[in-house]
Amino acid sequence: MSEPLLKVTGLRKHFTVRKGLARQASVVKAVDGLDFTLERGKTLGLVGESGCGKSTTGKLLMRLLEPTAGSIALDGRDVASLRKDELQSFRRRVQMVFQNPASSLNPRMTVGSAIAAPLAAQKITPPEGVKKRVQSLMDRVGLRPEHANRFPHEFSGGQRQRIGIARALALEPDVVICDEPVSALDVSVQAQVVNLLKDIQDELGISYIFIAHDLAVVRHMADDVAVMYLGKIMEHGSRDQIFGDPQHPYTRSLLSAVPSVELGAGSKDRIRLQGDLPSPANPPSGCVFRTRCPAYALLPEEKRLLCRDEIPTGSVACHHPDAPLLEIPAAATTLV
Amino acid sequence: MTSFLSVKDLHVEFPTDDGLVSAVNGMDLSLERGETVGLVGESGSGKSVTTQAIMGLFKDSKARVSGTIDFEGTDLISLSENRMREYRGKKIGMIFQDPLSAMHPFYTVGEQIAEAYRVHNQVSKKAAKEVAVDMLGRVGIPAARSRADSYPHEFSGGMRQRAMIAMALVCEPELLIADEPTTALDVTVQAQILDLISGLQQETNSAVIFVTHDLGVVAELCQRVVVMYGGQCVEQAPVRTIFREPGHPYTRGLMASMPALSDETGRLKPIPGSPPALLDLPKGCLFAERCEVAKLLPEGLCREERPLLRIHGDHEVRCHAHERGLLAVGGPSAAGNMKGESADV
Ligand SMILES: Nc1ncnc2c1ncn2[C@@H]1O[C@H](COP(=O)(O)OP(=O)(O)OP(=O)(O)O)[C@@H](O)[C@H]1O
Ligand SMILES: Nc1ncnc2c1ncn2[C@@H]1O[C@H](COP(=O)(O)OP(=O)(O)OP(=O)(O)O)[C@@H](O)[C@H]1O
Ligand SMILES: [Mg+2]
Ligand SMILES: [Mg+2]
């Protein structure tokens, strides 16, 4: 078997934050031991609750952050030890669509120049071809030619998001980390962009890390899915397995919380997670999900003990994957 | 009787080097106390600009705003920037689509929420800080007391969005405008936020305009839906009607392009074509260029004549074909992902 395009081993990122008048330090374990691989031309979906470390993972892969521990290899080559010339090519091969498109665009640069900038810097496209290439990229993400002369603040939220996508695709990279790339788009434009990402994948064999909280979109895009909780992967499997036969109680609760357009479906038959998400500065010992786990609540005492041990590694990080889940009526858990 | 909020024939135009961009072109919208209206529509259709105009954010800019925005009997368009400031925050609160731009990078999240509270409430800094911590907890920030001392860049995307929500809700506005407040949130936190917003709304009998592209959220939270296209309202109706019998061809297309969790993974079906050029608006129906149904109508009608918003009971539709009864109820694409459930909403 050939080498995976991207191989991540034991990846960790801990932030030290200082707070209060005394500036006491505490450590936020944003990413806490990730292992996964990404094959050429494939898409890995990364899902999980807000703050579980998805964007941090993306930024680590982009080398925008230095890992606290662990390694990232592209084509078998550890990216931490790249020489300067290799770094230049790494910067072309790995691109990111940022979660916050507004902050990743220079406010004083027209959008046309922003998309052209990486093309010019990498000198792959001849200068006279750049303008044409920019126009064709803008067209493919559904922006109009006259938009090239405008500044980022003159766009709608969804238009800015598409500018970010056009820019990431400009250099025909090998890997694109898409951090919530379609979250600000209405369903029709979203469908257009999802189709575009898939077409480009077919044409160029690009691989995607696809971060999204919209599980229906992930199901459309991803070949494999990793479900994260507090910086760790809870369950990792093929799309069909994760959506068709989820094992981990966390995956099962996530899937049941999706709002539905089926009128009358209401919120009654959803499993809502109880309690607060623990702080990543002070995660529970043993299984990190245990404090909110809808299966733990029903487990007999002797089985609970096991949950205090480190979670098993493998595709399902759970001691009791097939335990029944406690169903909590929505009203009982509302916050107010 | 006049409504709590009534927007009539609102126009917003931006002068640019290439000409005038007509972002909002005769928008109508009304709202009662205690009501939640979902504002949906294509990216770039003018949802944010409409809500920003209601907040009076174009007062000192080069944008041209006309029409009426009547809020409890006061025309907000004619108010000066100074007078408008009395309305922002306390009477009309807004959750912005882009949380980073609405937060100051050099103050902690807790300080900013506390300040927002202190603008309209005479309390000590310390008491305001307590309110801020409590609110951060209610929007689901874990370890709220210590995270209140973080700066916005130390928050994840969804946490920032929740801080923004906390900042708007802490003032208990009479009218809350939420512009895509849950886009960066996963489903569990989203459910929590939706519960929080509707809980506060019932407590204070406030009105909510909820801008979103998530039709699932609309179905769950809103009583009424307003669909925008090209800076106009093209359809509005109670939630049930919109999902069961969408009237406007654009609304039908929107329903059909939705990916469903239970669906197979085939190709999604976007509405073909692109939105109208806002620099040079077509004379007729703004959707005509992309419309399947326009063909069925007398030569050129849709391209030549802008349809009016026609009222059929509680359902309003801006479409020549609909007006002539040429659209079958529950039309072709409406069946797409909808399961015709009979339960009440
Ligand atoms: N620069 C930083 N300093 C301190 N803490 C940080 C920093 N960046 C991120 N964090 C923390 O790390 C955790 C993970 O953040 P991350 O942005 O990766 O989450 P996420 O999964 O992308 O969430 P979301 O879905 O909300 O975008 C959060 O608790 C966040 O507050
Ligand atoms: N300051 C500005 N100058 C010029 N054009 C603008 C300006 N602000 C907005 N526009 C244009 O006005 C139109 C409406 O923008 P608006 O932000 O209201 O869209 P939206 O419906 O909120 O879309 P989205 O769902 O993508 O957020 C867009 O085509 C946008 O490019
Ligand atoms: Mg993120
Ligand atoms: Mg918007």
Tab-separated table of C-alpha atoms and ligand atoms in Angstrom, chain A residues 15 17 28 30 49-56 99 180 280, chain B residues 147 153-159 184, ligand 1:
chain	number	residue	atom	x	y	z
A	15	PHE	CA	-2.419	26.874	25.018
A	17	VAL	CA	-3.712	31.332	29.115
A	28	VAL	CA	-6.161	24.750	27.618
A	30	ALA	CA	-7.291	22.366	22.629
A	49	GLU	CA	-19.088	20.526	19.320
A	50	SER	CA	-17.937	24.108	19.329
A	51	GLY	CA	-14.544	24.441	21.006
A	52	CYS	CA	-13.541	20.787	20.597
A	53	GLY	CA	-10.391	21.731	18.662
A	54	LYS	CA	-11.316	21.501	14.977
A	55	SER	CA	-9.928	24.869	13.878
A	56	THR	CA	-6.840	24.381	15.997
A	99	GLN	CA	-13.769	29.845	9.382
A	180	GLU	CA	-16.847	25.651	7.884
A	280	PRO	CA	-10.628	22.029	28.106
B	147	ARG	CA	-13.319	32.255	30.289
B	153	HIS	CA	-8.968	35.683	19.701
B	154	GLU	CA	-8.630	33.066	22.432
B	155	PHE	CA	-12.156	31.852	21.726
B	156	SER	CA	-13.119	29.341	19.054
B	157	GLY	CA	-15.392	30.504	16.221
B	158	GLY	CA	-18.528	29.229	17.893
B	159	MET	CA	-17.549	30.584	21.308
B	184	ALA	CA	-20.781	28.617	13.571
C	1	LIG	N1	-4.967	31.368	20.897
C	1	LIG	C1	-5.646	30.697	21.836
C	1	LIG	N2	-5.405	30.919	23.138
C	1	LIG	C2	-6.061	30.241	24.094
C	1	LIG	N3	-7.017	29.322	23.855
C	1	LIG	C3	-7.319	29.069	22.589
C	1	LIG	C4	-6.658	29.735	21.508
C	1	LIG	N4	-7.175	29.275	20.331
C	1	LIG	C5	-8.122	28.373	20.679
C	1	LIG	N5	-8.211	28.241	22.031
C	1	LIG	C6	-9.120	27.352	22.762
C	1	LIG	O1	-8.962	26.030	22.269
C	1	LIG	C7	-10.201	25.350	22.224
C	1	LIG	C8	-10.436	24.803	20.823
C	1	LIG	O2	-10.602	25.867	19.919
C	1	LIG	P1	-10.910	25.664	18.360
C	1	LIG	O3	-10.952	27.020	17.741
C	1	LIG	O4	-9.968	24.678	17.800
C	1	LIG	O5	-12.360	25.025	18.430
C	1	LIG	P2	-13.320	24.552	17.231
C	1	LIG	O6	-13.519	23.088	17.361
C	1	LIG	O7	-12.822	25.068	15.935
C	1	LIG	O8	-14.675	25.264	17.647
C	1	LIG	P3	-15.760	26.032	16.755
C	1	LIG	O9	-16.673	24.990	16.191
C	1	LIG	O10	-16.465	26.874	17.786
C	1	LIG	O11	-15.052	26.846	15.739
C	1	LIG	C9	-11.250	26.350	22.707
C	1	LIG	O12	-11.519	26.126	24.061
C	1	LIG	C10	-10.569	27.694	22.534
C	1	LIG	O13	-11.028	28.639	23.460
